[in-house]
Amino acid sequence: MAESAQPTITEQAQGVATKLANSVAETLYLGEQSKDDSAKSALPILYIDEKAGNDTTGTGAELSPFATPLAAYQSLNPPAESDANPSSVANLMVRKPDSVERNEWVEISTSGKKKLVKNISGWRKSQAKLAAEGDRLAKEKAEREEKERLRREEAKGVILVDDASKESKKTKIYAVPELVGQRVRINGWVHRFRPQKTNYFLVVRDGTAMLQCILTGDCIKTLDALDLTTESTVELVGTVEKVKEGQTAPGGVELLVDYWKIIGRAPGGADAFDGRLQQDTDASIRADLRHLELRGETATSVMRVRALLLRAFRDSFHKRRITEVTPPCMVQTSVEGGSTLFEFDYYGAPAYLTQSSQLYLETVLPSLGDVYCIQESFRAEKSLTRRHLSEYTHLEAELVFIQFKDLLDHLEDMICDVVDTLLADPVSSEIIKTLNPTFQPPSRPFLRMDYRDAIKYLNENGIKKEDGQDHVVGDDIAEAAERKMTDQINRPIMLIHFPKLLKAFYMQPLASAPDFTESVDVLMPNVGEVVGGSMRITDYDTLMAAYKREGIPSDPYYWFTDQRKYGTTEHGGYGLGVERFLAWLLNRWTVRECSLYPRWMGRATP
């Protein structure tokens, strides 16, 4: 048998060396790995869950993860040199959608890291682009500011002189068209403003009219010219000239300005007047900004016609020797029932804002004869319809020694007379034509329709009650049905002879049908009722029975009842809602547009 081969001494030495080298290498590797693990454990841990995380509100904590690795990386605001190896700045732990219930978090995968590196690259490029754009915008802003600074420095050197040696007539704008060729001085608000390179065109108003003003030369080089804004108050001096043929301007004239200044500058920018109210501005915001809305052309026009309307009524009353009186607004009795009274404490006793001045007007018939008043009435109706206000202007009249027909004739005559007056006035007629171009003055006689015939009309024309049923005699015809009937007939209607149970206690019963009254509502298309009136009870016993029927104590009304004791006579009257009349005349959708500062349920500001 052959002997087994034994390793030589050299081979033994080489084996020992190899083992030793391998041992050293393994030790070095483990040392490096331990060093890497130690460095890695010192890095922050950021949690990422694409389903449950949120890049906006997430913090990277386990209970508040990010939705994407990019957002997690960005949250550390890392230097650009880390972009190639995101794991060098954080341990990114990802939870897969199917492991949410097990709450398993795993380190981001290699493919996930590659995708993150790509996303980081795109983000850095976007940042660089934004920075470059920001630099450009900042440079442009700085250039604009410098240009503006130089403009203002230059403008400081342009001083306009109000030459006292040149005569100028101070006037209101309405009179300017009569002053062609003269130098005038006006004050007003900048209604419209159109700057051009060589001219500024201003439309200025002062409450009496509007005027086009032209600024040229040094007038547009001053600091005031740079600061001018819509609704600023200004003083302007210049020569009045007729506008050139083929051109138009308010009043047919314009002012060539040689001196002007800002009296009160209105803000520009975000707080500029033009930005506060737009065509589509919400109605509640418009109500809050009513003080600004009143500067608009439509609101101004309505208020101007309102003033002319009241003057026309006063003139008509004056022609008929009907005397104006001013009854109290604080009362302790009701006129139209207690459900719509505004109550307040009056030195420890209950009192109310008046619903109507009618009872007080009746008390002065024996001393002043026919009387009227124009003042506010208050109704606490919980109604938000387009024709209801909690405070409205009430035009009321009481006429003595008349019959029911006289009352109807008077109403028809007054309404037509006032409309004719407004259509003859150049200001109101132009506004009516602008706001209600199809308006036609009512023709006489008005249709006089008995309440019972109205019930018949409603049923024959398919106008149902709110519950879908036909109307019956005794129904209080609802606003919607009444308006629909009026719109169909499309002419003023005097609806007469309402049931006694539907009307106020003081209305005179109809002699031929005691369950009905000598009452009237005047209805206008698009609005409905604008006037309510009646003959008043003249007999003492009949009035006392009416108090009892309505459950009204008669004692507080002693001063009203006395009119039936000390020389009673036939008399009647009415109340007209000024806002409703205006809404009909100017084709306004709601009576709120016809009040200076309208009040309705929930609204008592500004």
Coordinates of C-alpha atoms in Angstrom, one line a residue:
M1 CA 0.0 0.0 0.0
A2 CA 1.4 3.4 -0.9
E3 CA 2.0 6.0 1.8
S4 CA -0.5 9.1 1.9
A5 CA 1.0 12.4 0.7
Q6 CA 2.0 14.8 3.5
P7 CA 1.9 18.6 2.9
T8 CA 5.2 20.3 2.8
I9 CA 6.2 22.9 5.3
T10 CA 5.8 25.6 2.6
E11 CA 2.3 24.5 1.9
Q12 CA 1.4 24.5 5.5
A13 CA 2.7 28.0 5.9
Q14 CA 0.7 29.2 2.9
G15 CA -2.5 27.7 4.3
V16 CA -2.0 29.4 7.6
A17 CA -1.4 32.7 5.8
T18 CA -4.5 32.3 3.7
K19 CA -6.7 31.6 6.8
L20 CA -5.2 34.6 8.5
A21 CA -5.9 36.9 5.5
N22 CA -9.5 35.7 5.3
S23 CA -10.0 36.2 9.0
V24 CA -8.6 39.8 8.8
A25 CA -10.7 40.6 5.7
E26 CA -13.8 39.3 7.4
T27 CA -13.0 41.4 10.4
L28 CA -12.5 44.5 8.3
Y29 CA -15.8 43.9 6.4
L30 CA -17.8 43.4 9.6
G31 CA -16.2 46.5 11.0
E32 CA -17.2 48.5 7.9
Q33 CA -20.7 47.0 7.9
S34 CA -21.1 47.8 11.6
K35 CA -20.0 51.4 10.9
D36 CA -22.5 51.7 8.1
D37 CA -25.3 50.3 10.2
S38 CA -24.4 52.7 13.0
A39 CA -24.5 55.7 10.6
K40 CA -27.8 54.5 9.1
S41 CA -29.4 54.2 12.5
A42 CA -28.5 57.8 13.3
L43 CA -30.5 59.1 10.3
P44 CA -34.1 60.3 10.8
I45 CA -36.9 57.9 9.9
L46 CA -39.7 59.2 7.6
Y47 CA -42.8 57.2 7.0
I48 CA -44.7 57.2 3.7
D49 CA -48.1 55.9 2.9
E50 CA -49.6 56.8 -0.5
K51 CA -53.1 55.9 0.7
A52 CA -53.3 57.2 4.3
G53 CA -50.6 59.9 4.1
N54 CA -50.8 63.6 3.3
D55 CA -48.1 65.7 1.7
T56 CA -49.6 68.9 3.1
T57 CA -50.3 68.1 6.7
G58 CA -48.1 65.0 7.1
T59 CA -45.0 65.3 9.4
G60 CA -43.3 62.0 8.5
A61 CA -44.1 60.5 11.9
E62 CA -45.6 57.0 11.9
L63 CA -49.0 58.3 12.8
S64 CA -48.7 61.2 10.4
P65 CA -47.0 59.9 7.2
F66 CA -46.3 61.6 4.0
A67 CA -48.1 60.4 0.8
T68 CA -45.0 60.4 -1.4
P69 CA -41.3 59.9 -1.0
L70 CA -40.5 63.2 -2.7
A71 CA -42.5 65.2 -0.1
A72 CA -40.7 63.3 2.7
Y73 CA -37.3 64.1 1.1
Q74 CA -38.2 67.8 0.5
S75 CA -39.3 68.1 4.2
L76 CA -35.6 67.7 5.2
N77 CA -34.5 70.6 3.0
P78 CA -31.5 68.5 1.9
P79 CA -28.4 69.8 0.0
A80 CA -28.3 69.0 -3.7
E81 CA -25.3 66.7 -3.3
S82 CA -27.6 64.2 -1.5
D83 CA -30.0 64.0 -4.5
A84 CA -28.3 61.0 -6.0
N85 CA -28.5 59.0 -2.8
P86 CA -31.7 60.0 -0.8
S87 CA -31.0 57.2 1.7
S88 CA -28.0 59.2 2.9
V89 CA -30.2 61.7 4.6
A90 CA -33.1 59.7 5.9
N91 CA -34.4 56.2 6.3
L92 CA -37.5 56.1 4.1
M93 CA -40.0 53.6 5.4
V94 CA -42.9 52.7 3.1
R95 CA -46.2 50.9 3.9
K96 CA -47.9 49.0 1.1
P97 CA -51.6 49.4 0.6
D98 CA -52.3 45.8 1.5
S99 CA -50.3 45.9 4.7
V100 CA -52.1 48.8 6.5
E101 CA -54.0 46.5 8.8
R102 CA -50.8 44.7 9.8
N103 CA -49.0 48.1 10.1
E104 CA -46.0 46.7 8.3
W105 CA -43.3 49.3 7.2
V106 CA -40.5 48.3 4.9
E107 CA -37.5 50.3 3.6
I108 CA -38.1 51.9 0.3
S109 CA -37.2 49.5 -2.6
T110 CA -34.4 50.0 -5.1
S111 CA -36.9 50.8 -7.8
G112 CA -38.5 53.2 -5.5
K113 CA -35.2 54.9 -4.9
K114 CA -34.6 55.2 -8.6
K115 CA -38.0 56.8 -9.1
L116 CA -37.4 59.2 -6.2
V117 CA -34.0 60.3 -7.7
K118 CA -35.8 61.0 -10.9
N119 CA -38.5 63.0 -9.2
I120 CA -35.9 64.9 -7.2
S121 CA -34.2 65.8 -10.4
G122 CA -37.4 67.2 -11.8
W123 CA -38.1 69.1 -8.6
R124 CA -34.7 70.7 -8.6
K125 CA -35.2 71.8 -12.2
S126 CA -38.5 73.3 -11.4
Q127 CA -37.0 75.1 -8.4
A128 CA -34.2 76.5 -10.6
K129 CA -36.7 77.7 -13.1
L130 CA -38.8 79.3 -10.5
A131 CA -35.8 80.9 -9.0
A132 CA -34.8 82.2 -12.4
E133 CA -38.3 83.5 -13.0
G134 CA -38.4 85.0 -9.6
D135 CA -35.2 86.8 -10.3
R136 CA -36.6 88.1 -13.5
L137 CA -39.8 89.2 -11.9
A138 CA -37.9 90.8 -9.0
K139 CA -35.8 92.6 -11.6
E140 CA -38.8 93.8 -13.5
K141 CA -40.5 94.9 -10.2
A142 CA -37.4 96.8 -9.2
E143 CA -37.3 98.5 -12.7
R144 CA -40.9 99.4 -12.4
E145 CA -40.4 100.8 -9.0
E146 CA -37.4 102.8 -10.1
K147 CA -39.3 104.1 -13.1
E148 CA -42.2 105.1 -10.9
R149 CA -39.8 106.8 -8.4
L150 CA -38.3 108.8 -11.2
R151 CA -41.8 109.7 -12.5
R152 CA -42.9 110.9 -9.1
E153 CA -39.7 112.8 -8.7
E154 CA -40.3 114.5 -12.0
A155 CA -44.0 115.1 -11.1
K156 CA -43.0 116.8 -7.9
G157 CA -41.5 119.5 -10.1
V158 CA -44.8 120.2 -11.9
I159 CA -46.8 122.6 -9.9
L160 CA -50.2 123.9 -11.2
V161 CA -51.1 127.4 -10.2
D162 CA -54.6 128.5 -9.5
D163 CA -54.3 131.9 -11.1
A164 CA -56.4 134.3 -9.0
S165 CA -56.2 136.9 -11.8
K166 CA -58.3 134.7 -14.0
E167 CA -61.9 135.0 -13.2
S168 CA -63.8 131.7 -12.6
K169 CA -67.5 131.2 -11.6
K170 CA -68.1 128.5 -9.0
T171 CA -71.1 126.5 -9.9
K172 CA -72.9 123.2 -9.6
I173 CA -72.6 120.9 -12.6
Y174 CA -76.3 121.1 -13.6
A175 CA -75.8 124.7 -14.5
V176 CA -72.7 124.2 -16.6
P177 CA -74.4 123.7 -20.0
E178 CA -75.7 127.3 -19.7
L179 CA -72.2 128.6 -19.2
V180 CA -70.5 127.7 -22.6
G181 CA -67.5 129.9 -23.2
Q182 CA -67.1 130.8 -19.5
R183 CA -64.4 129.7 -17.1
V184 CA -66.0 127.8 -14.2
R185 CA -64.9 126.1 -11.0
I186 CA -66.6 122.8 -10.0
N187 CA -66.2 120.2 -7.3
G188 CA -67.3 116.6 -7.5
W189 CA -66.4 112.9 -7.4
V190 CA -64.6 111.1 -10.2
H191 CA -67.3 108.8 -11.6
R192 CA -65.3 107.4 -14.5
F193 CA -61.7 107.9 -15.4
R194 CA -59.9 107.0 -18.7
P195 CA -56.2 108.0 -18.8
Q196 CA -54.5 108.3 -22.2
K197 CA -51.0 109.2 -23.2
T198 CA -51.8 112.8 -24.0
N199 CA -55.2 113.3 -22.3
Y200 CA -57.2 112.3 -19.3
F201 CA -60.9 112.0 -19.7
L202 CA -62.9 112.3 -16.4
V203 CA -66.6 112.1 -15.9
V204 CA -67.3 114.0 -12.7
R205 CA -70.5 114.1 -10.7
D206 CA -71.6 116.4 -7.9
G207 CA -75.1 115.0 -7.2
T208 CA -76.8 117.5 -9.5
A209 CA -75.5 116.2 -12.8
M210 CA -72.4 114.7 -14.6
L211 CA -69.7 116.5 -16.6
Q212 CA -67.0 115.3 -18.9
C213 CA -63.6 117.0 -18.1
I214 CA -60.5 116.9 -20.3
L215 CA -57.0 117.2 -18.8
T216 CA -54.0 117.8 -21.0
G217 CA -50.4 119.2 -20.8
D218 CA -49.1 119.8 -17.3
C219 CA -52.5 118.8 -15.8
I220 CA -51.6 115.1 -16.4
K221 CA -48.0 115.4 -15.2
T222 CA -48.6 116.3 -11.6
L223 CA -48.5 114.0 -8.5
D224 CA -52.3 114.2 -8.3
A225 CA -52.5 112.9 -11.9
L226 CA -50.4 109.9 -10.9
D227 CA -52.5 109.3 -7.8
L228 CA -56.0 109.8 -9.3
T229 CA -58.5 107.0 -8.7
T230 CA -62.2 106.5 -9.3
E231 CA -64.4 108.1 -6.5
S232 CA -61.7 110.6 -5.5
T233 CA -63.1 114.1 -4.8
V234 CA -61.6 116.8 -7.0
E235 CA -61.7 120.5 -7.7
L236 CA -61.5 121.5 -11.4
V237 CA -61.2 124.8 -13.1
G238 CA -61.6 125.3 -16.9
T239 CA -63.5 126.6 -19.8
V240 CA -66.8 125.2 -20.8
E241 CA -67.1 124.1 -24.5
K242 CA -69.7 122.4 -26.6
V243 CA -68.7 118.9 -27.6
K244 CA -67.6 118.5 -31.2
E245 CA -70.1 117.4 -33.8
G246 CA -70.6 113.6 -33.8
Q247 CA -69.4 113.3 -30.2
T248 CA -71.5 112.9 -27.1
A249 CA -71.1 113.9 -23.4
P250 CA -73.5 114.6 -20.5
G251 CA -75.3 117.8 -21.2
G252 CA -73.6 118.2 -24.6
V253 CA -70.7 120.1 -23.1
E254 CA -67.2 119.4 -21.7
L255 CA -64.7 121.2 -19.4
L256 CA -61.2 121.9 -20.8
V257 CA -59.3 122.0 -17.5
D258 CA -56.4 124.4 -16.8
Y259 CA -56.2 123.8 -13.0
W260 CA -57.2 121.0 -10.8
K261 CA -56.4 119.1 -7.6
I262 CA -57.4 116.1 -5.6
I263 CA -59.4 117.0 -2.4
G264 CA -59.8 113.5 -1.1
R265 CA -58.1 110.5 -2.8
A266 CA -60.0 107.2 -2.9
P267 CA -57.9 104.0 -2.5
G268 CA -56.7 102.1 -5.4
G269 CA -55.3 98.5 -5.7
A270 CA -57.2 95.8 -3.9
D271 CA -59.4 98.2 -2.1
A272 CA -60.4 100.2 -5.2
F273 CA -64.0 101.2 -5.5
D274 CA -64.4 99.4 -8.8
G275 CA -63.6 96.1 -7.3
R276 CA -66.0 96.3 -4.3
L277 CA -69.2 95.9 -6.3
Q278 CA -69.7 93.9 -9.5
Q279 CA -72.8 92.9 -11.5
D280 CA -72.6 89.4 -10.0
T281 CA -71.9 90.5 -6.5
D282 CA -74.0 88.5 -4.0
A283 CA -77.2 90.3 -2.8
S284 CA -76.2 90.1 0.9
I285 CA -72.9 91.8 0.1
R286 CA -74.7 94.4 -2.0
A287 CA -76.9 95.1 1.0
D288 CA -73.8 95.5 3.3
L289 CA -72.3 97.9 0.8
R290 CA -75.5 99.8 0.1
H291 CA -73.7 103.1 1.0
L292 CA -71.4 102.4 -2.0
E293 CA -74.1 101.0 -4.2
L294 CA -76.0 104.3 -3.9
R295 CA -73.2 105.9 -5.9
G296 CA -74.1 103.8 -8.9
E297 CA -76.1 105.2 -11.8
T298 CA -79.1 102.9 -11.4
A299 CA -79.5 103.4 -7.7
T300 CA -79.0 107.2 -8.1
S301 CA -81.6 107.3 -10.8
V302 CA -84.2 105.4 -8.7
M303 CA -83.5 107.8 -5.7
R304 CA -83.9 110.8 -8.0
V305 CA -87.2 109.6 -9.3
R306 CA -88.3 108.8 -5.8
A307 CA -87.7 112.4 -4.8
L308 CA -89.6 113.7 -7.9
L309 CA -92.4 111.3 -7.2
L310 CA -92.9 112.6 -3.7
R311 CA -92.8 116.1 -4.9
A312 CA -95.4 115.3 -7.6
F313 CA -97.7 113.8 -5.0
R314 CA -97.3 116.8 -2.8
D315 CA -98.0 119.2 -5.7
S316 CA -101.1 117.2 -6.5
F317 CA -102.3 117.3 -2.9
H318 CA -101.6 121.0 -2.8
K319 CA -103.6 121.6 -5.9
R320 CA -106.6 119.9 -4.3
R321 CA -106.2 121.9 -1.0
I322 CA -105.3 118.7 0.9
T323 CA -103.1 119.6 3.9
E324 CA -100.0 117.8 5.0
V325 CA -99.7 116.7 8.6
T326 CA -97.1 114.7 10.6
P327 CA -98.6 112.2 13.0
P328 CA -96.5 110.3 15.6
C329 CA -94.6 107.1 14.9
M330 CA -94.6 105.9 18.5
V331 CA -98.1 104.7 19.4
Q332 CA -99.9 102.6 22.0
T333 CA -102.7 101.3 19.7
S334 CA -102.7 99.2 16.6
V335 CA -104.3 99.8 13.3
E336 CA -103.8 96.6 11.3
G337 CA -103.9 94.1 14.1
G338 CA -101.3 93.2 16.8
S339 CA -99.4 90.4 15.0
T340 CA -97.2 92.7 13.0
L341 CA -96.4 95.3 15.6
F342 CA -92.8 96.2 16.6
E343 CA -93.0 96.6 20.4
F344 CA -90.6 98.6 22.6
D345 CA -90.4 99.8 26.1
Y346 CA -91.6 103.4 26.5
Y347 CA -90.6 104.6 29.9
G348 CA -91.8 101.4 31.5
A349 CA -94.9 101.0 29.4
P350 CA -95.4 99.0 26.2
A351 CA -95.5 101.0 22.9
Y352 CA -95.2 100.3 19.3
L353 CA -93.8 101.6 16.0
T354 CA -96.8 102.7 14.0
Q355 CA -98.3 100.5 11.3
S356 CA -100.3 103.4 9.8
S357 CA -101.1 107.0 10.6
Q358 CA -104.7 106.7 9.4
L359 CA -106.4 107.0 12.8
Y360 CA -104.5 110.2 13.6
L361 CA -105.4 111.6 10.2
E362 CA -109.0 111.1 10.8
T363 CA -108.9 113.1 14.0
V364 CA -107.9 116.3 12.2
L365 CA -110.6 116.1 9.4
P366 CA -112.9 118.4 11.5
S367 CA -110.2 121.1 11.8
L368 CA -108.1 120.9 8.6
G369 CA -110.4 119.2 6.2
D370 CA -108.8 116.7 3.8
V371 CA -105.3 115.8 5.0
Y372 CA -102.3 113.6 4.1
C373 CA -98.9 112.5 5.4
I374 CA -95.8 110.9 4.0
Q375 CA -93.8 109.1 6.6
E376 CA -92.5 105.7 7.7
S377 CA -94.7 102.8 8.7
F378 CA -93.5 99.6 10.3
R379 CA -94.8 96.0 9.8
A380 CA -93.2 93.1 11.6
E381 CA -94.3 90.6 9.0
K382 CA -92.0 87.6 8.8
S383 CA -91.9 87.8 5.0
L384 CA -89.0 87.8 2.6
T385 CA -91.0 88.4 -0.6
R386 CA -89.7 90.9 -3.2
R387 CA -92.5 93.4 -2.3
H388 CA -92.3 93.4 1.5
L389 CA -90.3 95.7 3.8
S390 CA -90.3 96.0 7.6
E391 CA -90.0 99.8 7.2
Y392 CA -91.5 101.6 4.3
T393 CA -92.6 105.0 3.2
H394 CA -96.4 105.3 3.6
L395 CA -98.3 108.0 1.8
E396 CA -101.7 108.2 3.5
A397 CA -104.7 110.5 3.0
E398 CA -108.1 111.0 4.5
L399 CA -110.9 112.8 2.7
V400 CA -114.1 114.1 4.3
F401 CA -117.6 114.5 2.9
I402 CA -117.2 111.8 0.2
Q403 CA -118.8 108.6 -1.1
F404 CA -117.0 105.4 -2.1
K405 CA -117.1 106.3 -5.7
D406 CA -115.5 109.7 -4.9
L407 CA -112.7 107.8 -3.2
L408 CA -112.1 105.6 -6.3
D409 CA -112.2 108.6 -8.6
H410 CA -109.8 110.5 -6.4
L411 CA -107.3 107.6 -6.4
E412 CA -107.5 107.1 -10.2
D413 CA -107.1 110.9 -10.7
M414 CA -104.1 111.2 -8.3
I415 CA -102.2 108.2 -9.8
C416 CA -102.7 109.4 -13.4
D417 CA -101.9 113.0 -12.5
V418 CA -98.6 112.0 -10.8
V419 CA -97.5 109.8 -13.6
D420 CA -98.3 112.5 -16.2
T421 CA -96.2 115.0 -14.1
L422 CA -93.2 112.6 -14.0
L423 CA -93.4 111.9 -17.7
A424 CA -93.5 115.7 -18.4
D425 CA -90.4 116.3 -16.3
P426 CA -87.2 116.0 -18.4
V427 CA -85.2 114.3 -15.6
S428 CA -87.7 111.7 -14.5
S429 CA -89.0 111.0 -18.0
E430 CA -85.5 110.2 -19.2
I431 CA -84.9 107.8 -16.3
I432 CA -88.3 106.1 -16.7
K433 CA -87.5 105.6 -20.4
T434 CA -84.1 104.2 -19.6
L435 CA -85.1 101.8 -16.8
N436 CA -88.6 100.9 -18.1
P437 CA -88.5 101.5 -21.8
T438 CA -91.9 99.8 -22.4
F439 CA -93.7 101.8 -19.8
Q440 CA -97.1 103.2 -20.8
P441 CA -99.1 105.6 -18.6
P442 CA -102.3 103.9 -17.3
S443 CA -105.4 104.7 -19.3
R444 CA -108.6 105.7 -17.6
P445 CA -110.9 104.4 -16.4
F446 CA -109.2 101.8 -14.2
L447 CA -110.8 98.4 -14.2
R448 CA -113.1 98.2 -11.2
M449 CA -113.5 94.5 -10.2
D450 CA -115.6 93.2 -7.3
Y451 CA -113.9 90.8 -5.0
R452 CA -116.5 88.1 -5.9
D453 CA -115.8 88.6 -9.6
A454 CA -112.1 88.2 -8.9
I455 CA -112.8 84.8 -7.2
K456 CA -114.7 83.8 -10.3
Y457 CA -111.9 85.1 -12.6
L458 CA -109.2 83.1 -10.7
N459 CA -111.2 79.9 -11.0
E460 CA -112.1 80.4 -14.7
N461 CA -108.4 81.0 -15.5
G462 CA -107.0 78.1 -13.6
I463 CA -105.2 80.2 -10.9
K464 CA -105.3 78.0 -7.9
K465 CA -104.7 78.5 -4.2
E466 CA -101.4 77.5 -2.7
D467 CA -102.9 74.0 -1.8
G468 CA -104.0 73.5 -5.4
Q469 CA -107.7 74.0 -4.7
D470 CA -110.1 76.5 -6.3
H471 CA -110.8 79.8 -4.6
V472 CA -114.0 80.3 -2.7
V473 CA -115.7 83.5 -1.5
G474 CA -114.1 84.4 1.9
D475 CA -110.6 83.4 0.9
D476 CA -107.9 85.9 1.5
I477 CA -106.4 85.9 -2.1
A478 CA -102.7 85.1 -1.8
E479 CA -100.1 87.5 -3.2
A480 CA -99.0 85.1 -5.9
A481 CA -102.5 84.5 -7.2
E482 CA -103.4 88.2 -7.1
R483 CA -100.2 89.2 -9.0
K484 CA -100.8 86.5 -11.6
M485 CA -104.3 87.8 -12.2
T486 CA -103.1 91.4 -12.5
D487 CA -100.3 90.4 -14.9
Q488 CA -102.7 88.5 -17.1
I489 CA -105.1 91.5 -17.2
N490 CA -102.1 93.8 -17.6
R491 CA -103.7 97.0 -16.5
P492 CA -104.4 98.7 -13.2
I493 CA -107.2 97.0 -11.3
M494 CA -109.3 98.5 -8.5
L495 CA -110.3 95.4 -6.5
I496 CA -113.3 96.4 -4.4
H497 CA -115.7 95.1 -1.8
F498 CA -113.6 92.7 0.3
P499 CA -115.3 90.5 2.9
K500 CA -115.5 92.2 6.3
L501 CA -113.7 89.4 8.1
L502 CA -110.6 90.0 5.9
K503 CA -110.3 93.7 6.5
A504 CA -109.5 96.0 9.4
F505 CA -112.2 96.8 12.0
Y506 CA -112.7 100.4 11.0
M507 CA -114.0 99.7 7.4
Q508 CA -117.5 100.7 6.4
P509 CA -119.8 97.7 5.6
L510 CA -121.4 97.6 2.2
A511 CA -125.0 98.7 2.5
S512 CA -126.3 96.1 0.0
A513 CA -124.2 93.3 1.5
P514 CA -123.2 93.9 5.2
D515 CA -120.7 91.0 5.2
F516 CA -118.6 93.0 2.6
T517 CA -117.0 96.4 2.9
E518 CA -116.5 99.6 0.9
S519 CA -112.9 98.8 0.5
V520 CA -110.4 98.9 -2.4
D521 CA -106.9 97.6 -3.3
V522 CA -105.2 99.1 -6.4
L523 CA -103.2 96.5 -8.2
M524 CA -100.5 97.2 -10.7
P525 CA -98.9 94.7 -13.2
N526 CA -95.5 93.2 -12.0
V527 CA -96.0 94.4 -8.5
G528 CA -99.6 93.7 -7.3
E529 CA -101.1 95.9 -4.5
V530 CA -99.8 99.4 -4.3
V531 CA -102.7 101.1 -2.5
G532 CA -105.2 99.9 0.1
G533 CA -108.1 102.1 1.1
S534 CA -111.8 102.2 2.3
M535 CA -114.6 104.2 3.5
R536 CA -114.5 104.4 7.3
I537 CA -117.2 103.5 9.8
T538 CA -119.1 106.7 10.7
D539 CA -121.7 105.3 13.2
Y540 CA -120.7 105.2 16.9
D541 CA -122.6 101.9 17.6
T542 CA -121.3 100.2 14.5
L543 CA -117.7 101.1 15.5
M544 CA -118.2 99.8 19.1
A545 CA -119.6 96.5 17.6
A546 CA -116.5 96.3 15.4
Y547 CA -114.2 96.6 18.4
K548 CA -116.1 93.8 20.2
R549 CA -116.1 91.6 17.1
E550 CA -112.3 91.9 16.7
G551 CA -111.7 91.5 20.5
I552 CA -110.2 95.0 20.7
P553 CA -110.6 97.0 23.9
S554 CA -112.3 100.3 23.0
D555 CA -110.9 102.4 25.9
P556 CA -107.4 103.0 24.4
Y557 CA -109.1 104.2 21.2
Y558 CA -111.3 106.8 23.0
W559 CA -109.7 109.7 21.0
F560 CA -110.6 107.9 17.7
T561 CA -114.1 106.9 18.8
D562 CA -114.8 110.5 19.8
Q563 CA -114.8 111.4 16.1
R564 CA -118.1 109.5 15.9
K565 CA -119.5 111.4 18.9
Y566 CA -118.6 115.0 18.0
G567 CA -120.0 115.6 14.5
T568 CA -119.5 112.3 12.5
T569 CA -119.8 112.3 8.7
E570 CA -118.9 110.1 5.7
H571 CA -115.2 109.9 5.1
G572 CA -112.6 107.6 3.6
G573 CA -108.9 107.3 2.9
Y574 CA -106.1 105.2 1.7
G575 CA -102.4 104.2 2.1
L576 CA -100.0 104.0 -0.8
G577 CA -96.7 102.2 -0.6
V578 CA -94.1 104.5 -2.1
E579 CA -91.6 101.8 -2.8
R580 CA -94.1 99.5 -4.5
F581 CA -95.3 102.4 -6.7
L582 CA -91.7 103.1 -7.7
A583 CA -91.1 99.4 -8.4
W584 CA -94.1 99.5 -10.8
L585 CA -93.0 102.8 -12.4
L586 CA -89.3 101.9 -12.9
N587 CA -89.7 98.1 -13.4
R588 CA -87.6 97.2 -10.4
W589 CA -87.6 93.5 -9.4
T590 CA -87.8 94.2 -5.7
V591 CA -89.0 97.1 -3.5
R592 CA -85.6 96.9 -1.8
E593 CA -84.1 98.8 -4.7
C594 CA -86.6 101.6 -4.1
S595 CA -85.6 102.4 -0.5
L596 CA -82.6 104.3 0.5
Y597 CA -81.5 101.8 3.1
P598 CA -84.1 99.0 3.0
R599 CA -85.1 97.1 6.1
W600 CA -86.5 93.6 6.0
M601 CA -86.6 90.6 8.3
G602 CA -83.0 90.1 9.5
R603 CA -81.6 93.3 7.9
A604 CA -81.2 96.5 9.8
T605 CA -77.8 97.6 8.6
P606 CA -76.0 99.6 7.5

